[in-house]
Amino acid sequence: MPERISAVPVSVAGLYRGRELSGDGSVAVRGTSVSITMTEGAGVVLRIDEIDGLRGNGSDLELFLDSGDVLQLSSASGMVRVTEDIVQTAIALPELTRSLRALGARRAKPGADHDRFFAPLLSARRRAQGCATVEECLRICDAAALRAELDRHLRDFARARYPRSGADRRSLEADLEDAAGRAFARLDELAVAGNAVRKSDDTARFVAWREWTSALRAVFESADSSWLAIRPALEGPRVKHRPLWRRLLRLGALAAVCAGAGTLDAQHMQMRIRGVPVDSLRARDFDVVSSVPGFAIIVADSADRARLAQLGWSAEEIVTRADIGRAVPGAQRATSVYRSFDDPVRGVRAFLDSIATANPTRAHVEDIGTSIEGRPLLALKIGAADDSPSRPNVLFMATYHAREWAATEMALRLIKHLVVNRSERTDSLVANRDIWILPVANPDGYQYTFTADRFWRKNRRRNSNGTFGVDLNRNHAFKWGLDNVGSSPNPASEVYRGSAPESEPEIRAISAFHEAHPPVLSVSYHTFTGLILYPPGHEFGKLPDDLGIFRALAGTDVQPAVRDRLPGSNRDHYHPAPGWNLYPTNGEYTDWAYAEHGSIAFTPELSSGFEFERFYGFDFPDDESRLATLFDDNLPFALDVLDAARDPLKARPLATGIASERIGIESVSPVVRVRVPLADIRKTFVKSPASVPLAPDPSSDAAVYTRRLVSTVIARPAEVRIDVGAAGVRYDILSATGAERGDEPWLASGFLKSPLRIAGDSAWTSGNGKLRSPAIAVPAGLDSLSVLFWTRYLGDPFSLLPRGEIHYSVDNGNSWTLAGLVAGVAETYYPERADIVGVAGKTVLVEFTALFGSTLPSWWLDEITIVGRSSAPASGPDLITNLDFRPSENPVRGEVVRFLWPFAGAEGEVIVYDIGGRQIWHAPVRDNPVTVTWRIAESGTANGVYFVLLRSGGRLVRGKLFVTRGAL
Ligand SMILES: [Zn+2]
């Protein structure tokens, strides 16, 4: 190693293991270290193997360190030499010949053949000694060239011994190639490692380089052992021809090698495609997993790659750090943090057993079913061993999709946190909940990603057409196969839904588990987009009735549940949204769990993304500190979910600070949409203008805690009032616009009128503009301001940009505060809401900003209404509850029932609802009657429970009526 000393004055900026380095100093390369001396304060000495890569432009130099840190050095002069010195030191080849025991050893029989056999390697080694760049070294030690030379020498050996007998010669050639098999295999791996170096970016170039040098060392070592195997074959006369069966065997071995190579080739790769829209890729069934400005990222197998070539779309493989070790198909992937399923020492199975053994009173391994290949679906039960009705069930699962390793890590770390890392909060949760954690929902696929194909997604079902795998997250029984967008009927597709609902044993096991232990809340971890998704996912624009609970736990973009602190992540929080906001899915887990079991179910898409331009995607680094950060980011949400299990409607999550809403408003125009507690629905009275009746939303799939009530289309009201039992809420409409003639003057710049409307004649639309409200005087005494609007937008499913933002200002536009945003894709209109607090008594401006970077319409807004929320006692002046509900008989057995009209002298109405909230009879009341008559037989009313409302002006009497006609 030549000594390089070059002290160059530099200015330094960056972090090194949590310490900031900033200011003037100098840098020198000494031996295998780079030392940075600071004029003030401590400097740092970097070992060359701490440097993953560098990027320089002559005067600036960025060093990318294995700690994830980046140091930036700049200097007016001398930086070129420093850069060269570091590169030279980093790519210096290690000693390669010392390990060659055969080289020059007595038993190796040195001689002409021996020298010829080793000549190509030694020559390459000698020439590579002085190579100045990575590219030059790779060229000199090119695996294909070395292989060709080795091959040539073996043929020469055989020809020299059997110059005349072709059969003997070919037989010896075959024996020699067998003997050199190990060297050939190592050369193949060197080729893969060389490609990885060529594809690596600046930030990881040295990492790839070091992998390549160890592959080169392996070539030398294998040459050594190969020679020891070749030598006996060269000695002595050949007594007979190689038997035919041996030759066939060898051909078989070759075929196996080819098949092996084929397997590697057939593996899924993460690839980058420029200039092809995501939609076009998805339309052709490519597995689009992300996109960033300028390119889409897909996971493609060899068939996909062939299709890409056919389409003339060029895609490049994204080489991640972990790919570099991918040379050997069939070999166990070496990991230091991640655990395969089967590994008897470090595997998930072994980990769960060890946790349960070490904590017998707090952790119990449960086998909840069996995969297709016979692996157990293992859940860890935390807390008491039994499942008590007094303790609500909470379920955490991970890795429906095999390649999403970080999700399993999240689950395993949550187990450790709850079982091993004790605290008052975890002790209390463990004592009062039945907690179940299933860290690998798809054990076959998961194990397969360790042994055969890192980016495998589905399970390992052998499909009828010979392809493998069903997407387990499309195989649940709710809305299974609803359409071919949210899942695929094609077995080759990555979102193949299977031959029938719950066709897969893994899904049947999860379904049976829900029957036995229905979770109040559940979480299914996936990777890698940085989202918290909740139901529904099967249809654009649908919102869950229990939106108030989902929002409290998942948060909003302004008050998110999960902060994203991963170094280099392209977002700072997980975007919370209904599942369709990413893309529609059917047969999916959370939709099913919510609809079938009432579970408040979430899919966190754990973040991954990018770091220093290095893409992780599904290949989240096998790195303790990054995985620890991922876990720390996601832990508060997991604990809040556990907390909320006692009564989700009363949840007050610490992470978001949003209390779950008992009474919520979604829209006042063109329909009134409110959410009220299901338990109180009979005590609910919604007063919208002109007594518009509200009925339960017929499109609801599930409502466990709340129910949405909707009106027919109405003109914009001035006020909506909801009374639920003793609580009342009033919403005053303070400003509204729907791009209609005669609307209040909102200031539109870059927003245009669009006929694609939800009400009236037009809506607002923009790709890049602003829409500002007039000044709104907010009355004192209001609790909060809500901005309600109907919206649709065509953003990016994988990114928070492009997006639309809602801001408000209390200083006449001098400064603005973010109140909400929309991002992702919503192909149909749905009602959104952004809340603003602390503005009572102030004058407020509200502004919508389209940041879609487009001249095309990308964001549509209609019926924007700004409402002030205030609470009021429910019974107030409007509601009278001290009058009697007096039917002529109850239960009703006859054909007619009469109600005493309690509002003597006043007109009004009578309405009868069934238990589902559907209005089944309505009659105006005039002429000052004493009683009102309902002819039950004429209405064709079935036996059951009914609710009767007698109303006059703002006064109301209600009662419950039992109809049991025909009964004795
Ligand atoms: Zn997934």
PDB file of C-alpha atoms and ligand atoms in Angstrom, residues 399-404 457 471 473 525-528 583 603 605 618, ligand 1:
ATOM      1  CA  THR A 399     -46.023 -10.065   5.563  1.00  0.00           C
ATOM      2  CA  TYR A 400     -49.030 -11.166   3.590  1.00  0.00           C
ATOM      3  CA  HIS A 401     -46.581 -10.307   0.831  1.00  0.00           C
ATOM      4  CA  ALA A 402     -43.439 -12.394   1.026  1.00  0.00           C
ATOM      5  CA  ARG A 403     -40.903  -9.764   0.013  1.00  0.00           C
ATOM      6  CA  GLU A 404     -41.943  -7.208   2.618  1.00  0.00           C
ATOM      7  CA  ARG A 457     -44.797 -11.518  -3.412  1.00  0.00           C
ATOM      8  CA  ASP A 471     -51.918 -12.816  -3.724  1.00  0.00           C
ATOM      9  CA  ASN A 473     -54.271  -9.915   0.203  1.00  0.00           C
ATOM     10  CA  TYR A 525     -48.174  -4.405   8.211  1.00  0.00           C
ATOM     11  CA  HIS A 526     -46.961  -4.055   4.638  1.00  0.00           C
ATOM     12  CA  THR A 527     -44.178  -2.100   2.944  1.00  0.00           C
ATOM     13  CA  PHE A 528     -43.172   0.339   1.472  1.00  0.00           C
ATOM     14  CA  TYR A 583     -55.276   1.973  -5.663  1.00  0.00           C
ATOM     15  CA  THR A 603     -52.762  -1.398   6.729  1.00  0.00           C
ATOM     16  CA  GLU A 605     -47.429   0.662   4.430  1.00  0.00           C
ATOM     17  CA  PHE A 618     -38.799  -3.792  -0.812  1.00  0.00           C
TER      18      PHE A 618
HETATM   19 ZN    ZN B   1     -47.866  -5.663   0.697  1.00  0.00          ZN
END
